[in-house]
Amino acid sequence: MDPHLLRTFVTVTRLGSFSEAARELGYTQSAVSQQIAVLEADLGVALLNRRPVGPTKAGGRLLEHAGPLLVRLDAARADVARLAGAPSARLVLGTTPLAMGAALGSALAEVRRVYPRVDLVVRVLSQGALPAQAATGEVDLALIDGLAAPSDPLPLPDVGPLATVAVAEQPLAVALPTGHPLAGRPGLALADLSSARWLDAPDLAPAAARLRAATGIDGFRPATRYQGTDLRGLLTLVAAGHGLAVLPVSALDAAPGITAVPVRSPRLVHRTELVHGSLPEGPAALLARLLDGDRV
């Protein structure tokens, strides 16, 4: 399958329109239609319904393959370009909201000392978006946090030959509103909280599916959905009784209206990993070495 045809197919499906896809890709509408026809002829099956525009059953299955395939192609191009290109004076760091710690600030200060003209960009993104951006070169380095068993790697998608290095592990705690019946406990088993009210905050805290997988117990149904990366807003909702959340202990220090009770079971930690592709010598490579050497 020609990757150009796959990219056109994915774009038409995402936009639900041949004309909108043609506008985005810079083709004529007839060229887009021809490309889809060629792809359908190659596979011997209709991939798109025309009115309204949407994937057929076979098209839906192809979409499951097309996304990872296109990411891997972009990752290969970016990896070769990094190796062949001159060192860049620009450093783009992608990070999940809770992955930034004190070690990062110190490491960036050292990078600025060595490369005083570095153009530094820090992007706060979701865990789901960062691995692919690291693979395709949209960010030079990614700091990604999440829930893991002690010393286990984070469960990241396979988007290319990425290096992953653990840079931090810290205990987890359940964020409870002050006055909650369990707030005085020395520790909690997550399984005992499966029927509690939970906050669904996928950009900040483990999702319900992750908690179910970790405990092997159904439940953890969200009472409130929080879409955003502002930790203060999330803790405000916890304090007001809208749901519980599992967070690293450092995120709960002196949080008003919150009592942090350590997670005793199962054995889990908040893990932060540095993720990147090939790194020619320059600001990104220096930052990677500094973070690798400053594990906390």
PDB file of C-alpha atoms in Angstrom:
ATOM      1  CA  MET A   1       0.000   0.000   0.000  1.00  0.00           C
ATOM      2  CA  ASP A   2       1.290   3.408  -1.000  1.00  0.00           C
ATOM      3  CA  PRO A   3       1.660   5.534   2.164  1.00  0.00           C
ATOM      4  CA  HIS A   4       0.459   8.607   0.245  1.00  0.00           C
ATOM      5  CA  LEU A   5      -2.810   6.808  -0.453  1.00  0.00           C
ATOM      6  CA  LEU A   6      -3.086   5.742   3.179  1.00  0.00           C
ATOM      7  CA  ARG A   7      -2.573   9.315   4.333  1.00  0.00           C
ATOM      8  CA  THR A   8      -5.297  10.522   1.967  1.00  0.00           C
ATOM      9  CA  PHE A   9      -7.653   7.809   3.223  1.00  0.00           C
ATOM     10  CA  VAL A  10      -7.029   8.743   6.865  1.00  0.00           C
ATOM     11  CA  THR A  11      -7.592  12.431   6.113  1.00  0.00           C
ATOM     12  CA  VAL A  12     -10.867  11.842   4.263  1.00  0.00           C
ATOM     13  CA  THR A  13     -12.105   9.658   7.108  1.00  0.00           C
ATOM     14  CA  ARG A  14     -11.095  12.154   9.787  1.00  0.00           C
ATOM     15  CA  LEU A  15     -12.772  15.086   8.020  1.00  0.00           C
ATOM     16  CA  GLY A  16     -15.730  13.126   6.652  1.00  0.00           C
ATOM     17  CA  SER A  17     -15.399  14.969   3.359  1.00  0.00           C
ATOM     18  CA  PHE A  18     -13.519  14.530   0.070  1.00  0.00           C
ATOM     19  CA  SER A  19     -13.520  18.270  -0.592  1.00  0.00           C
ATOM     20  CA  GLU A  20     -12.239  19.165   2.894  1.00  0.00           C
ATOM     21  CA  ALA A  21      -9.522  16.525   2.596  1.00  0.00           C
ATOM     22  CA  ALA A  22      -8.505  17.927  -0.792  1.00  0.00           C
ATOM     23  CA  ARG A  23      -8.271  21.408   0.708  1.00  0.00           C
ATOM     24  CA  GLU A  24      -6.128  20.228   3.633  1.00  0.00           C
ATOM     25  CA  LEU A  25      -3.824  18.068   1.487  1.00  0.00           C
ATOM     26  CA  GLY A  26      -3.481  20.553  -1.357  1.00  0.00           C
ATOM     27  CA  TYR A  27      -5.031  18.272  -4.001  1.00  0.00           C
ATOM     28  CA  THR A  28      -8.054  18.644  -6.229  1.00  0.00           C
ATOM     29  CA  GLN A  29     -11.182  16.811  -5.148  1.00  0.00           C
ATOM     30  CA  SER A  30     -10.963  14.551  -8.204  1.00  0.00           C
ATOM     31  CA  ALA A  31      -7.371  13.630  -7.281  1.00  0.00           C
ATOM     32  CA  VAL A  32      -8.493  12.628  -3.798  1.00  0.00           C
ATOM     33  CA  SER A  33     -11.306  10.520  -5.250  1.00  0.00           C
ATOM     34  CA  GLN A  34      -8.859   8.839  -7.625  1.00  0.00           C
ATOM     35  CA  GLN A  35      -6.433   8.057  -4.805  1.00  0.00           C
ATOM     36  CA  ILE A  36      -9.168   6.441  -2.737  1.00  0.00           C
ATOM     37  CA  ALA A  37     -10.285   4.437  -5.793  1.00  0.00           C
ATOM     38  CA  VAL A  38      -6.724   3.217  -6.382  1.00  0.00           C
ATOM     39  CA  LEU A  39      -6.403   2.139  -2.736  1.00  0.00           C
ATOM     40  CA  GLU A  40      -9.752   0.319  -2.875  1.00  0.00           C
ATOM     41  CA  ALA A  41      -8.703  -1.423  -6.095  1.00  0.00           C
ATOM     42  CA  ASP A  42      -5.418  -2.457  -4.511  1.00  0.00           C
ATOM     43  CA  LEU A  43      -7.176  -4.018  -1.515  1.00  0.00           C
ATOM     44  CA  GLY A  44     -10.154  -5.299  -3.503  1.00  0.00           C
ATOM     45  CA  VAL A  45     -12.740  -3.877  -1.121  1.00  0.00           C
ATOM     46  CA  ALA A  46     -14.739  -0.680  -0.614  1.00  0.00           C
ATOM     47  CA  LEU A  47     -13.207   1.412   2.168  1.00  0.00           C
ATOM     48  CA  LEU A  48     -15.492   4.443   2.268  1.00  0.00           C
ATOM     49  CA  ASN A  49     -19.220   4.986   2.061  1.00  0.00           C
ATOM     50  CA  ARG A  50     -19.800   8.063  -0.111  1.00  0.00           C
ATOM     51  CA  ARG A  51     -23.086   9.487   1.212  1.00  0.00           C
ATOM     52  CA  PRO A  52     -22.444  10.304   3.967  1.00  0.00           C
ATOM     53  CA  VAL A  53     -18.678   9.899   3.834  1.00  0.00           C
ATOM     54  CA  GLY A  54     -17.488   7.380   6.412  1.00  0.00           C
ATOM     55  CA  PRO A  55     -15.526   4.153   6.672  1.00  0.00           C
ATOM     56  CA  THR A  56     -17.011   0.794   5.775  1.00  0.00           C
ATOM     57  CA  LYS A  57     -16.333  -2.146   8.078  1.00  0.00           C
ATOM     58  CA  ALA A  58     -13.172  -2.898   6.066  1.00  0.00           C
ATOM     59  CA  GLY A  59     -12.248   0.790   6.119  1.00  0.00           C
ATOM     60  CA  GLY A  60     -12.582   0.901   9.885  1.00  0.00           C
ATOM     61  CA  ARG A  61     -10.206  -2.027  10.210  1.00  0.00           C
ATOM     62  CA  LEU A  62      -7.709  -0.376   7.853  1.00  0.00           C
ATOM     63  CA  LEU A  63      -7.809   2.752  10.010  1.00  0.00           C
ATOM     64  CA  GLU A  64      -6.594   0.707  12.981  1.00  0.00           C
ATOM     65  CA  HIS A  65      -3.471  -0.170  10.975  1.00  0.00           C
ATOM     66  CA  ALA A  66      -3.018   3.093   9.091  1.00  0.00           C
ATOM     67  CA  GLY A  67      -2.402   5.356  12.089  1.00  0.00           C
ATOM     68  CA  PRO A  68       0.511   3.339  13.554  1.00  0.00           C
ATOM     69  CA  LEU A  69       1.965   2.711  10.072  1.00  0.00           C
ATOM     70  CA  LEU A  70       2.042   6.408   9.213  1.00  0.00           C
ATOM     71  CA  VAL A  71       3.534   7.304  12.600  1.00  0.00           C
ATOM     72  CA  ARG A  72       6.302   4.739  12.059  1.00  0.00           C
ATOM     73  CA  LEU A  73       7.043   6.152   8.605  1.00  0.00           C
ATOM     74  CA  ASP A  74       7.234   9.692   9.996  1.00  0.00           C
ATOM     75  CA  ALA A  75       9.399   8.401  12.843  1.00  0.00           C
ATOM     76  CA  ALA A  76      11.829   6.766  10.412  1.00  0.00           C
ATOM     77  CA  ARG A  77      12.134   9.985   8.410  1.00  0.00           C
ATOM     78  CA  ALA A  78      12.703  12.042  11.557  1.00  0.00           C
ATOM     79  CA  ASP A  79      15.269   9.589  12.947  1.00  0.00           C
ATOM     80  CA  VAL A  80      17.355   9.663   9.764  1.00  0.00           C
ATOM     81  CA  ALA A  81      17.069  13.453   9.572  1.00  0.00           C
ATOM     82  CA  ARG A  82      18.311  13.821  13.150  1.00  0.00           C
ATOM     83  CA  LEU A  83      21.363  11.697  12.439  1.00  0.00           C
ATOM     84  CA  ALA A  84      22.169  13.446   9.183  1.00  0.00           C
ATOM     85  CA  GLY A  85      21.424  17.024  10.245  1.00  0.00           C
ATOM     86  CA  ALA A  86      23.559  19.584  11.973  1.00  0.00           C
ATOM     87  CA  PRO A  87      23.085  20.108  15.727  1.00  0.00           C
ATOM     88  CA  SER A  88      20.126  22.385  16.411  1.00  0.00           C
ATOM     89  CA  ALA A  89      20.212  25.391  18.720  1.00  0.00           C
ATOM     90  CA  ARG A  90      16.511  24.809  19.422  1.00  0.00           C
ATOM     91  CA  LEU A  91      15.327  22.502  22.175  1.00  0.00           C
ATOM     92  CA  VAL A  92      11.681  21.436  22.265  1.00  0.00           C
ATOM     93  CA  LEU A  93      10.758  19.546  25.408  1.00  0.00           C
ATOM     94  CA  GLY A  94       7.393  17.848  25.682  1.00  0.00           C
ATOM     95  CA  THR A  95       6.154  16.963  29.139  1.00  0.00           C
ATOM     96  CA  THR A  96       3.072  15.656  30.833  1.00  0.00           C
ATOM     97  CA  PRO A  97       1.767  17.994  33.558  1.00  0.00           C
ATOM     98  CA  LEU A  98       3.086  16.039  36.551  1.00  0.00           C
ATOM     99  CA  ALA A  99       6.431  15.006  35.032  1.00  0.00           C
ATOM    100  CA  MET A 100       8.178  18.310  35.698  1.00  0.00           C
ATOM    101  CA  GLY A 101      10.227  18.229  38.883  1.00  0.00           C
ATOM    102  CA  ALA A 102      13.024  20.179  40.520  1.00  0.00           C
ATOM    103  CA  ALA A 103      15.664  18.171  38.652  1.00  0.00           C
ATOM    104  CA  LEU A 104      14.303  19.452  35.351  1.00  0.00           C
ATOM    105  CA  GLY A 105      14.678  23.106  36.350  1.00  0.00           C
ATOM    106  CA  SER A 106      18.279  22.566  37.393  1.00  0.00           C
ATOM    107  CA  ALA A 107      19.070  20.584  34.248  1.00  0.00           C
ATOM    108  CA  LEU A 108      17.609  23.271  31.980  1.00  0.00           C
ATOM    109  CA  ALA A 109      19.693  25.907  33.777  1.00  0.00           C
ATOM    110  CA  GLU A 110      22.829  23.910  32.989  1.00  0.00           C
ATOM    111  CA  VAL A 111      21.769  23.564  29.344  1.00  0.00           C
ATOM    112  CA  ARG A 112      21.392  27.355  29.149  1.00  0.00           C
ATOM    113  CA  ARG A 113      24.822  27.795  30.710  1.00  0.00           C
ATOM    114  CA  VAL A 114      26.471  25.552  28.113  1.00  0.00           C
ATOM    115  CA  TYR A 115      24.298  26.770  25.213  1.00  0.00           C
ATOM    116  CA  PRO A 116      23.441  30.384  26.126  1.00  0.00           C
ATOM    117  CA  ARG A 117      21.684  30.974  22.785  1.00  0.00           C
ATOM    118  CA  VAL A 118      19.436  27.936  22.990  1.00  0.00           C
ATOM    119  CA  ASP A 119      15.843  28.531  21.889  1.00  0.00           C
ATOM    120  CA  LEU A 120      13.939  26.610  24.566  1.00  0.00           C
ATOM    121  CA  VAL A 121      10.312  25.548  24.115  1.00  0.00           C
ATOM    122  CA  VAL A 122       8.399  23.530  26.740  1.00  0.00           C
ATOM    123  CA  ARG A 123       5.096  21.971  25.665  1.00  0.00           C
ATOM    124  CA  VAL A 124       2.699  20.442  28.191  1.00  0.00           C
ATOM    125  CA  LEU A 125       0.872  17.609  26.437  1.00  0.00           C
ATOM    126  CA  SER A 126      -1.039  14.442  27.235  1.00  0.00           C
ATOM    127  CA  GLN A 127       0.624  11.085  27.773  1.00  0.00           C
ATOM    128  CA  GLY A 128      -1.162   9.705  24.725  1.00  0.00           C
ATOM    129  CA  ALA A 129       0.275  12.323  22.359  1.00  0.00           C
ATOM    130  CA  LEU A 130       3.885  12.484  23.542  1.00  0.00           C
ATOM    131  CA  PRO A 131       5.408   9.150  22.409  1.00  0.00           C
ATOM    132  CA  ALA A 132       4.446   9.749  18.780  1.00  0.00           C
ATOM    133  CA  GLN A 133       5.687  13.341  18.933  1.00  0.00           C
ATOM    134  CA  ALA A 134       9.029  12.150  20.295  1.00  0.00           C
ATOM    135  CA  ALA A 135       9.266   9.552  17.534  1.00  0.00           C
ATOM    136  CA  THR A 136       8.423  11.960  14.715  1.00  0.00           C
ATOM    137  CA  GLY A 137      10.633  14.786  15.981  1.00  0.00           C
ATOM    138  CA  GLU A 138       7.870  17.197  16.918  1.00  0.00           C
ATOM    139  CA  VAL A 139       9.546  17.269  20.328  1.00  0.00           C
ATOM    140  CA  ASP A 140      13.227  16.495  20.917  1.00  0.00           C
ATOM    141  CA  LEU A 141      12.638  14.931  24.313  1.00  0.00           C
ATOM    142  CA  ALA A 142       9.538  13.832  26.199  1.00  0.00           C
ATOM    143  CA  LEU A 143       9.021  13.516  29.947  1.00  0.00           C
ATOM    144  CA  ILE A 144       6.100  11.172  30.555  1.00  0.00           C
ATOM    145  CA  ASP A 145       4.611  10.130  33.886  1.00  0.00           C
ATOM    146  CA  GLY A 146       2.216   7.405  34.881  1.00  0.00           C
ATOM    147  CA  LEU A 147       1.290   4.511  37.110  1.00  0.00           C
ATOM    148  CA  ALA A 148       3.607   1.475  37.231  1.00  0.00           C
ATOM    149  CA  ALA A 149       4.765  -1.360  39.439  1.00  0.00           C
ATOM    150  CA  PRO A 150       8.109  -0.547  41.098  1.00  0.00           C
ATOM    151  CA  SER A 151      10.937  -0.675  38.529  1.00  0.00           C
ATOM    152  CA  ASP A 152       8.526  -1.591  35.707  1.00  0.00           C
ATOM    153  CA  PRO A 153       8.502   0.616  32.578  1.00  0.00           C
ATOM    154  CA  LEU A 154       5.476   2.684  31.670  1.00  0.00           C
ATOM    155  CA  PRO A 155       3.114   0.974  29.195  1.00  0.00           C
ATOM    156  CA  LEU A 156       3.828   3.229  26.200  1.00  0.00           C
ATOM    157  CA  PRO A 157       2.721   2.554  22.602  1.00  0.00           C
ATOM    158  CA  ASP A 158       5.215   1.167  20.091  1.00  0.00           C
ATOM    159  CA  VAL A 159       5.696   4.100  17.739  1.00  0.00           C
ATOM    160  CA  GLY A 160       9.352   3.667  16.815  1.00  0.00           C
ATOM    161  CA  PRO A 161      12.827   2.924  18.153  1.00  0.00           C
ATOM    162  CA  LEU A 162      12.697   5.205  21.193  1.00  0.00           C
ATOM    163  CA  ALA A 163      15.048   5.218  24.158  1.00  0.00           C
ATOM    164  CA  THR A 164      13.302   5.286  27.543  1.00  0.00           C
ATOM    165  CA  VAL A 165      15.065   6.069  30.806  1.00  0.00           C
ATOM    166  CA  ALA A 166      13.498   6.232  34.262  1.00  0.00           C
ATOM    167  CA  VAL A 167      14.251   9.611  35.837  1.00  0.00           C
ATOM    168  CA  ALA A 168      11.988   9.497  38.906  1.00  0.00           C
ATOM    169  CA  GLU A 169       9.824   7.228  41.023  1.00  0.00           C
ATOM    170  CA  GLN A 170       7.794   8.336  44.011  1.00  0.00           C
ATOM    171  CA  PRO A 171       4.975   6.967  46.175  1.00  0.00           C
ATOM    172  CA  LEU A 172       1.327   7.354  45.308  1.00  0.00           C
ATOM    173  CA  ALA A 173      -1.478   8.561  47.529  1.00  0.00           C
ATOM    174  CA  VAL A 174      -5.250   8.764  47.332  1.00  0.00           C
ATOM    175  CA  ALA A 175      -6.437  12.364  47.455  1.00  0.00           C
ATOM    176  CA  LEU A 176      -9.372  12.526  49.885  1.00  0.00           C
ATOM    177  CA  PRO A 177     -11.373  15.547  51.020  1.00  0.00           C
ATOM    178  CA  THR A 178     -10.498  16.529  54.584  1.00  0.00           C
ATOM    179  CA  GLY A 179     -13.050  14.919  56.868  1.00  0.00           C
ATOM    180  CA  HIS A 180     -13.533  11.863  54.658  1.00  0.00           C
ATOM    181  CA  PRO A 181     -14.179   8.718  56.779  1.00  0.00           C
ATOM    182  CA  LEU A 182     -10.939   7.142  55.491  1.00  0.00           C
ATOM    183  CA  ALA A 183      -8.756  10.237  55.894  1.00  0.00           C
ATOM    184  CA  GLY A 184      -7.238   8.981  59.162  1.00  0.00           C
ATOM    185  CA  ARG A 185      -6.019   5.668  57.769  1.00  0.00           C
ATOM    186  CA  PRO A 186      -2.232   5.056  57.601  1.00  0.00           C
ATOM    187  CA  GLY A 187      -2.685   3.510  54.168  1.00  0.00           C
ATOM    188  CA  LEU A 188      -5.325   2.328  51.715  1.00  0.00           C
ATOM    189  CA  ALA A 189      -5.875  -0.584  49.358  1.00  0.00           C
ATOM    190  CA  LEU A 190      -7.241   0.634  46.042  1.00  0.00           C
ATOM    191  CA  ALA A 191      -9.445  -2.451  45.825  1.00  0.00           C
ATOM    192  CA  ASP A 192     -11.363  -1.212  48.871  1.00  0.00           C
ATOM    193  CA  LEU A 193     -12.216   1.992  47.001  1.00  0.00           C
ATOM    194  CA  SER A 194     -13.556   0.438  43.795  1.00  0.00           C
ATOM    195  CA  SER A 195     -17.118   1.549  44.638  1.00  0.00           C
ATOM    196  CA  ALA A 196     -16.146   5.099  45.634  1.00  0.00           C
ATOM    197  CA  ARG A 197     -16.837   8.222  43.612  1.00  0.00           C
ATOM    198  CA  TRP A 198     -13.841   8.916  41.344  1.00  0.00           C
ATOM    199  CA  LEU A 199     -12.682  11.794  39.214  1.00  0.00           C
ATOM    200  CA  ASP A 200     -11.827  10.959  35.616  1.00  0.00           C
ATOM    201  CA  ALA A 201      -8.872  13.242  34.808  1.00  0.00           C
ATOM    202  CA  PRO A 202      -6.896  11.436  32.081  1.00  0.00           C
ATOM    203  CA  ASP A 203      -4.328  14.234  31.668  1.00  0.00           C
ATOM    204  CA  LEU A 204      -3.422  14.200  35.376  1.00  0.00           C
ATOM    205  CA  ALA A 205      -4.409  10.973  37.136  1.00  0.00           C
ATOM    206  CA  PRO A 206      -4.682   7.279  36.217  1.00  0.00           C
ATOM    207  CA  ALA A 207      -7.886   6.551  34.341  1.00  0.00           C
ATOM    208  CA  ALA A 208     -10.464   4.096  35.642  1.00  0.00           C
ATOM    209  CA  ALA A 209      -9.334   1.435  33.173  1.00  0.00           C
ATOM    210  CA  ARG A 210      -5.775   1.689  34.522  1.00  0.00           C
ATOM    211  CA  LEU A 211      -6.991   1.313  38.116  1.00  0.00           C
ATOM    212  CA  ARG A 212      -9.128  -1.688  37.158  1.00  0.00           C
ATOM    213  CA  ALA A 213      -6.141  -3.297  35.441  1.00  0.00           C
ATOM    214  CA  ALA A 214      -3.872  -2.626  38.429  1.00  0.00           C
ATOM    215  CA  THR A 215      -6.286  -4.109  40.974  1.00  0.00           C
ATOM    216  CA  GLY A 216      -8.001  -6.755  38.875  1.00  0.00           C
ATOM    217  CA  ILE A 217     -11.325  -5.456  40.161  1.00  0.00           C
ATOM    218  CA  ASP A 218     -14.199  -3.883  38.282  1.00  0.00           C
ATOM    219  CA  GLY A 219     -15.447  -0.491  39.413  1.00  0.00           C
ATOM    220  CA  PHE A 220     -13.735   2.897  39.782  1.00  0.00           C
ATOM    221  CA  ARG A 221     -16.597   4.497  37.871  1.00  0.00           C
ATOM    222  CA  PRO A 222     -16.076   8.247  37.363  1.00  0.00           C
ATOM    223  CA  ALA A 223     -18.547  10.535  39.095  1.00  0.00           C
ATOM    224  CA  THR A 224     -17.034  13.645  37.489  1.00  0.00           C
ATOM    225  CA  ARG A 225     -14.970  14.096  34.337  1.00  0.00           C
ATOM    226  CA  TYR A 226     -12.184  16.665  34.427  1.00  0.00           C
ATOM    227  CA  GLN A 227     -10.720  17.653  31.078  1.00  0.00           C
ATOM    228  CA  GLY A 228      -7.609  19.736  31.590  1.00  0.00           C
ATOM    229  CA  THR A 229      -4.104  19.901  33.025  1.00  0.00           C
ATOM    230  CA  ASP A 230      -4.611  22.325  35.920  1.00  0.00           C
ATOM    231  CA  LEU A 231      -3.775  20.376  39.078  1.00  0.00           C
ATOM    232  CA  ARG A 232      -5.226  23.073  41.343  1.00  0.00           C
ATOM    233  CA  GLY A 233      -8.599  22.746  39.625  1.00  0.00           C
ATOM    234  CA  LEU A 234      -8.578  18.987  40.046  1.00  0.00           C
ATOM    235  CA  LEU A 235      -7.757  19.236  43.759  1.00  0.00           C
ATOM    236  CA  THR A 236     -10.497  21.818  44.226  1.00  0.00           C
ATOM    237  CA  LEU A 237     -13.005  19.248  42.955  1.00  0.00           C
ATOM    238  CA  VAL A 238     -11.575  16.545  45.233  1.00  0.00           C
ATOM    239  CA  ALA A 239     -11.780  18.876  48.257  1.00  0.00           C
ATOM    240  CA  ALA A 240     -15.413  19.621  47.436  1.00  0.00           C
ATOM    241  CA  GLY A 241     -16.284  15.912  47.411  1.00  0.00           C
ATOM    242  CA  HIS A 242     -16.792  15.414  43.680  1.00  0.00           C
ATOM    243  CA  GLY A 243     -14.531  12.354  43.540  1.00  0.00           C
ATOM    244  CA  LEU A 244     -11.222  10.796  44.522  1.00  0.00           C
ATOM    245  CA  ALA A 245      -7.949  10.732  42.577  1.00  0.00           C
ATOM    246  CA  VAL A 246      -4.656   8.836  42.778  1.00  0.00           C
ATOM    247  CA  LEU A 247      -1.680  11.191  42.515  1.00  0.00           C
ATOM    248  CA  PRO A 248       2.011  11.336  43.419  1.00  0.00           C
ATOM    249  CA  VAL A 249       2.580  12.468  46.992  1.00  0.00           C
ATOM    250  CA  SER A 250       4.500  15.547  45.836  1.00  0.00           C
ATOM    251  CA  ALA A 251       1.381  16.822  44.050  1.00  0.00           C
ATOM    252  CA  LEU A 252      -0.562  16.789  47.309  1.00  0.00           C
ATOM    253  CA  ASP A 253       1.826  18.650  49.596  1.00  0.00           C
ATOM    254  CA  ALA A 254      -0.079  21.339  51.529  1.00  0.00           C
ATOM    255  CA  ALA A 255      -3.093  21.089  49.201  1.00  0.00           C
ATOM    256  CA  PRO A 256      -5.946  22.933  50.984  1.00  0.00           C
ATOM    257  CA  GLY A 257      -8.908  20.764  51.937  1.00  0.00           C
ATOM    258  CA  ILE A 258      -7.074  17.568  50.930  1.00  0.00           C
ATOM    259  CA  THR A 259      -5.783  14.649  52.972  1.00  0.00           C
ATOM    260  CA  ALA A 260      -3.282  12.377  51.206  1.00  0.00           C
ATOM    261  CA  VAL A 261      -3.371   8.721  52.300  1.00  0.00           C
ATOM    262  CA  PRO A 262      -0.611   6.455  50.913  1.00  0.00           C
ATOM    263  CA  VAL A 263      -1.536   3.636  48.535  1.00  0.00           C
ATOM    264  CA  ARG A 264      -0.459   0.402  50.268  1.00  0.00           C
ATOM    265  CA  SER A 265      -1.949  -2.112  47.867  1.00  0.00           C
ATOM    266  CA  PRO A 266      -1.261  -2.968  45.109  1.00  0.00           C
ATOM    267  CA  ARG A 267       2.439  -2.005  45.085  1.00  0.00           C
ATOM    268  CA  LEU A 268       2.505   0.900  42.658  1.00  0.00           C
ATOM    269  CA  VAL A 269       4.594   4.013  42.106  1.00  0.00           C
ATOM    270  CA  HIS A 270       4.359   7.230  40.150  1.00  0.00           C
ATOM    271  CA  ARG A 271       7.056   6.809  37.494  1.00  0.00           C
ATOM    272  CA  THR A 272       8.529   9.446  35.194  1.00  0.00           C
ATOM    273  CA  GLU A 273      10.449   8.447  32.074  1.00  0.00           C
ATOM    274  CA  LEU A 274      12.558  10.376  29.597  1.00  0.00           C
ATOM    275  CA  VAL A 275      11.672   9.298  26.053  1.00  0.00           C
ATOM    276  CA  HIS A 276      13.553  10.257  22.881  1.00  0.00           C
ATOM    277  CA  GLY A 277      14.826   9.130  19.502  1.00  0.00           C
ATOM    278  CA  SER A 278      18.410   9.471  18.308  1.00  0.00           C
ATOM    279  CA  LEU A 279      20.119  12.572  19.730  1.00  0.00           C
ATOM    280  CA  PRO A 280      23.047  14.207  17.896  1.00  0.00           C
ATOM    281  CA  GLU A 281      25.282  16.255  20.182  1.00  0.00           C
ATOM    282  CA  GLY A 282      23.589  19.491  21.212  1.00  0.00           C
ATOM    283  CA  PRO A 283      21.177  20.906  23.830  1.00  0.00           C
ATOM    284  CA  ALA A 284      18.783  17.935  23.699  1.00  0.00           C
ATOM    285  CA  ALA A 285      21.564  15.387  24.154  1.00  0.00           C
ATOM    286  CA  LEU A 286      22.985  17.359  27.090  1.00  0.00           C
ATOM    287  CA  LEU A 287      19.577  17.593  28.777  1.00  0.00           C
ATOM    288  CA  ALA A 288      19.072  13.848  28.343  1.00  0.00           C
ATOM    289  CA  ARG A 289      22.427  13.122  30.022  1.00  0.00           C
ATOM    290  CA  LEU A 290      21.675  15.493  32.882  1.00  0.00           C
ATOM    291  CA  LEU A 291      18.256  13.996  33.575  1.00  0.00           C
ATOM    292  CA  ASP A 292      19.607  10.456  33.329  1.00  0.00           C
ATOM    293  CA  GLY A 293      22.241  11.329  35.907  1.00  0.00           C
ATOM    294  CA  ASP A 294      19.847  13.140  38.280  1.00  0.00           C
ATOM    295  CA  ARG A 295      17.449  10.333  39.140  1.00  0.00           C
ATOM    296  CA  VAL A 296      15.345  11.020  42.182  1.00  0.00           C
TER     297      VAL A 296
END
